[in-house]
C-alpha cells in the first residue's frame, strides 16, 4: 500500500513489481500525479492490464475497507523487516517519498513498524526499491506461491550443463 505517492516513476515501478508477483496495489490519495501520467505508464511498461489496483481517499477510508494486519515500513521503526513473520493477507504500507508515514500512525502501531537497515548518515532508500525488498521478503516467507521459481535458457538446455 502506498500512502500519497509523489513520484510517478516510483509508482510505475511498484505497479510492475505488483503485477509480476500477483500482489494487489493499494494507493491512498492524494497522489502527486494523475493515473494517466505518461511517466507512470512508461515505468510500468505494458504490465498495467495485469495489475489489480484500489484507490482510497485517505487512511481512514483504507482502514475501513480492508482487513488483515498491516506492517508499516519506515526509517523511524525499531524492528527489522526481516525479523517479522508476515501472516496471510497482510499489507505492507509505505509512505510518501518526501515525508514517509505520519508519526502518529507509526506510534499507534509501534510493534508493526519495520525498517530496512541502512547507513545512519543517509536518509532512505528509493521507495520502489523498498517496496520490492518488502514484497519479496513476504513472498519468500510464504514460499513464493504461484510464482515461477526456475528459468530456462533460450539457446541452451540447463540439463546439458556440467
Short mmCIF file of C-alpha atoms in Angstrom, two decimals:
data_model
loop_
_atom_site.label_atom_id
_atom_site.label_comp_id
_atom_site.label_asym_id
_atom_site.label_seq_id
_atom_site.Cartn_x
_atom_site.Cartn_y
_atom_site.Cartn_z
CA UNK A 1 0.00 0.00 0.00
CA UNK A 2 1.33 3.40 -0.98
CA UNK A 3 0.31 6.43 1.04
CA UNK A 4 0.15 9.59 -1.06
CA UNK A 5 2.89 8.73 -3.58
CA UNK A 6 4.50 11.75 -5.24
CA UNK A 7 6.79 10.42 -7.99
CA UNK A 8 5.06 8.70 -10.93
CA UNK A 9 8.12 6.67 -11.94
CA UNK A 10 8.30 5.11 -8.45
CA UNK A 11 4.63 4.17 -8.56
CA UNK A 12 5.04 2.77 -12.07
CA UNK A 13 7.95 0.59 -10.93
CA UNK A 14 5.95 -0.54 -7.90
CA UNK A 15 2.98 -1.34 -10.14
CA UNK A 16 5.25 -3.54 -12.25
CA UNK A 17 6.52 -5.33 -9.13
CA UNK A 18 2.91 -5.91 -8.04
CA UNK A 19 1.95 -7.21 -11.48
CA UNK A 20 4.79 -9.75 -11.72
CA UNK A 21 4.19 -11.03 -8.18
CA UNK A 22 0.39 -11.09 -8.28
CA UNK A 23 0.15 -8.55 -5.46
CA UNK A 24 -2.67 -6.03 -5.34
CA UNK A 25 -1.61 -2.38 -5.29
CA UNK A 26 -3.44 -0.11 -2.85
CA UNK A 27 -2.98 3.66 -3.13
CA UNK A 28 -4.12 6.27 -0.64
CA UNK A 29 -4.83 9.65 -2.24
CA UNK A 30 -3.87 12.35 -2.88
CA UNK A 31 -1.19 11.43 -5.38
CA UNK A 32 1.38 13.83 -6.79
CA UNK A 33 0.34 12.89 -10.35
CA UNK A 34 -2.67 11.58 -12.24
CA UNK A 35 -3.30 7.92 -13.15
CA UNK A 36 -2.82 8.78 -16.84
CA UNK A 37 0.63 10.38 -16.34
CA UNK A 38 2.99 9.32 -19.16
CA UNK A 39 5.89 8.81 -16.73
CA UNK A 40 3.75 6.48 -14.61
CA UNK A 41 2.71 4.44 -17.63
CA UNK A 42 6.24 4.27 -19.05
CA UNK A 43 7.72 3.00 -15.76
CA UNK A 44 5.03 0.32 -15.53
CA UNK A 45 5.66 -0.74 -19.14
CA UNK A 46 2.95 -2.92 -20.64
CA UNK A 47 2.04 -4.59 -17.32
CA UNK A 48 -0.93 -2.35 -16.48
CA UNK A 49 -3.59 -4.82 -17.64
CA UNK A 50 -2.12 -7.42 -15.24
CA UNK A 51 -2.44 -5.07 -12.25
CA UNK A 52 -5.12 -5.19 -9.59
CA UNK A 53 -5.30 -1.69 -8.07
CA UNK A 54 -7.51 0.02 -5.48
CA UNK A 55 -7.65 3.70 -4.53
CA UNK A 56 -8.66 5.20 -1.17
CA UNK A 57 -9.48 8.76 -0.17
CA UNK A 58 -7.31 8.59 2.98
CA UNK A 59 -6.07 6.34 5.77
CA UNK A 60 -9.50 6.19 7.37
CA UNK A 61 -11.04 5.00 4.10
CA UNK A 62 -8.29 2.38 3.68
CA UNK A 63 -8.61 1.00 7.23
CA UNK A 64 -12.42 0.89 6.97
CA UNK A 65 -12.30 -1.22 3.80
CA UNK A 66 -9.52 -3.74 4.42
CA UNK A 67 -8.94 -6.42 7.00
CA UNK A 68 -5.63 -8.01 7.79
CA UNK A 69 -2.53 -7.00 9.66
CA UNK A 70 -0.57 -4.00 8.38
CA UNK A 71 3.19 -3.61 8.58
CA UNK A 72 4.44 -0.05 8.31
CA UNK A 73 7.83 0.40 6.63
CA UNK A 74 9.70 3.39 8.00
CA UNK A 75 13.24 4.59 8.61
CA UNK A 76 11.95 5.54 12.08
CA UNK A 77 10.93 1.98 13.05
CA UNK A 78 12.70 -0.10 15.71
CA UNK A 79 12.10 -3.59 14.26
CA UNK A 80 13.85 -5.11 11.23
CA UNK A 81 11.63 -6.09 8.31
CA UNK A 82 13.38 -9.48 8.13
CA UNK A 83 12.63 -10.32 11.79
CA UNK A 84 8.86 -10.18 11.29
CA UNK A 85 6.65 -13.14 10.43
CA UNK A 86 4.15 -11.94 7.81
CA UNK A 87 0.73 -13.65 8.05
CA UNK A 88 -1.52 -14.40 5.10
CA UNK A 89 -3.50 -11.45 3.76
CA UNK A 90 -1.28 -8.85 5.40
CA UNK A 91 -0.48 -5.43 3.98
CA UNK A 92 2.89 -3.74 3.70
CA UNK A 93 2.47 0.01 3.96
CA UNK A 94 4.83 2.66 2.61
CA UNK A 95 4.71 6.44 2.99
CA UNK A 96 5.28 9.22 0.54
CA UNK A 97 8.76 9.79 -0.84
CA UNK A 98 9.31 13.15 0.82
CA UNK A 99 7.78 12.56 4.25
CA UNK A 100 7.26 8.85 4.91
CA UNK A 101 4.32 7.76 7.04
CA UNK A 102 2.73 10.03 9.67
CA UNK A 103 4.47 9.64 13.04
CA UNK A 104 1.13 9.38 14.83
CA UNK A 105 0.30 6.30 12.74
CA UNK A 106 3.71 4.77 13.48
CA UNK A 107 3.42 5.48 17.20
CA UNK A 108 -0.04 3.89 17.32
CA UNK A 109 1.28 0.71 15.64
CA UNK A 110 4.74 0.50 17.25
CA UNK A 111 5.02 -3.30 17.12
CA UNK A 112 4.03 -3.42 13.45
CA UNK A 113 6.59 -0.85 12.27
CA UNK A 114 9.61 -2.24 10.44
CA UNK A 115 12.73 -0.83 8.88
CA UNK A 116 15.24 -1.81 6.22
CA UNK A 117 18.79 -1.44 7.59
CA UNK A 118 20.94 1.26 6.01
CA UNK A 119 23.81 3.54 6.88
CA UNK A 120 22.87 6.11 9.54
CA UNK A 121 24.32 9.01 7.54
CA UNK A 122 21.90 8.64 4.62
CA UNK A 123 18.19 9.44 4.58
CA UNK A 124 16.48 6.48 2.89
CA UNK A 125 16.27 4.03 0.03
CA UNK A 126 14.24 4.76 -3.09
CA UNK A 127 10.57 3.94 -2.50
CA UNK A 128 10.25 1.42 -5.33
CA UNK A 129 13.37 -0.41 -4.10
CA UNK A 130 11.97 -0.51 -0.57
CA UNK A 131 8.66 -1.92 -1.79
CA UNK A 132 10.47 -4.61 -3.79
CA UNK A 133 12.54 -5.61 -0.74
CA UNK A 134 9.44 -5.79 1.46
CA UNK A 135 7.29 -7.60 -1.09
CA UNK A 136 9.89 -10.26 -1.81
CA UNK A 137 10.53 -10.87 1.89
CA UNK A 138 6.82 -11.54 2.39
CA UNK A 139 6.74 -13.79 -0.67
CA UNK A 140 9.92 -15.60 0.42
CA UNK A 141 8.33 -16.38 3.78
CA UNK A 142 5.23 -17.68 2.02
CA UNK A 143 7.29 -19.91 -0.30
CA UNK A 144 6.71 -17.77 -3.42
CA UNK A 145 3.17 -19.04 -4.01
CA UNK A 146 2.20 -19.36 -7.69
CA UNK A 147 5.47 -17.76 -8.83
CA UNK A 148 7.81 -19.48 -11.25
CA UNK A 149 10.95 -20.48 -9.38
CA UNK A 150 13.16 -21.63 -12.25
CA UNK A 151 14.23 -20.20 -15.56
CA UNK A 152 15.01 -21.55 -19.00
CA UNK A 153 17.74 -20.65 -21.42
CA UNK A 154 16.73 -19.85 -24.99
CA UNK A 155 19.86 -21.21 -26.71
CA UNK A 156 20.91 -23.96 -24.30
CA UNK A 157 19.41 -26.65 -22.08
CA UNK A 158 20.29 -26.47 -18.36
CA UNK A 159 20.24 -30.28 -18.13
CA UNK A 160 23.15 -30.40 -20.59
CA UNK A 161 25.42 -28.22 -18.37
CA UNK A 162 28.28 -29.75 -16.33
#
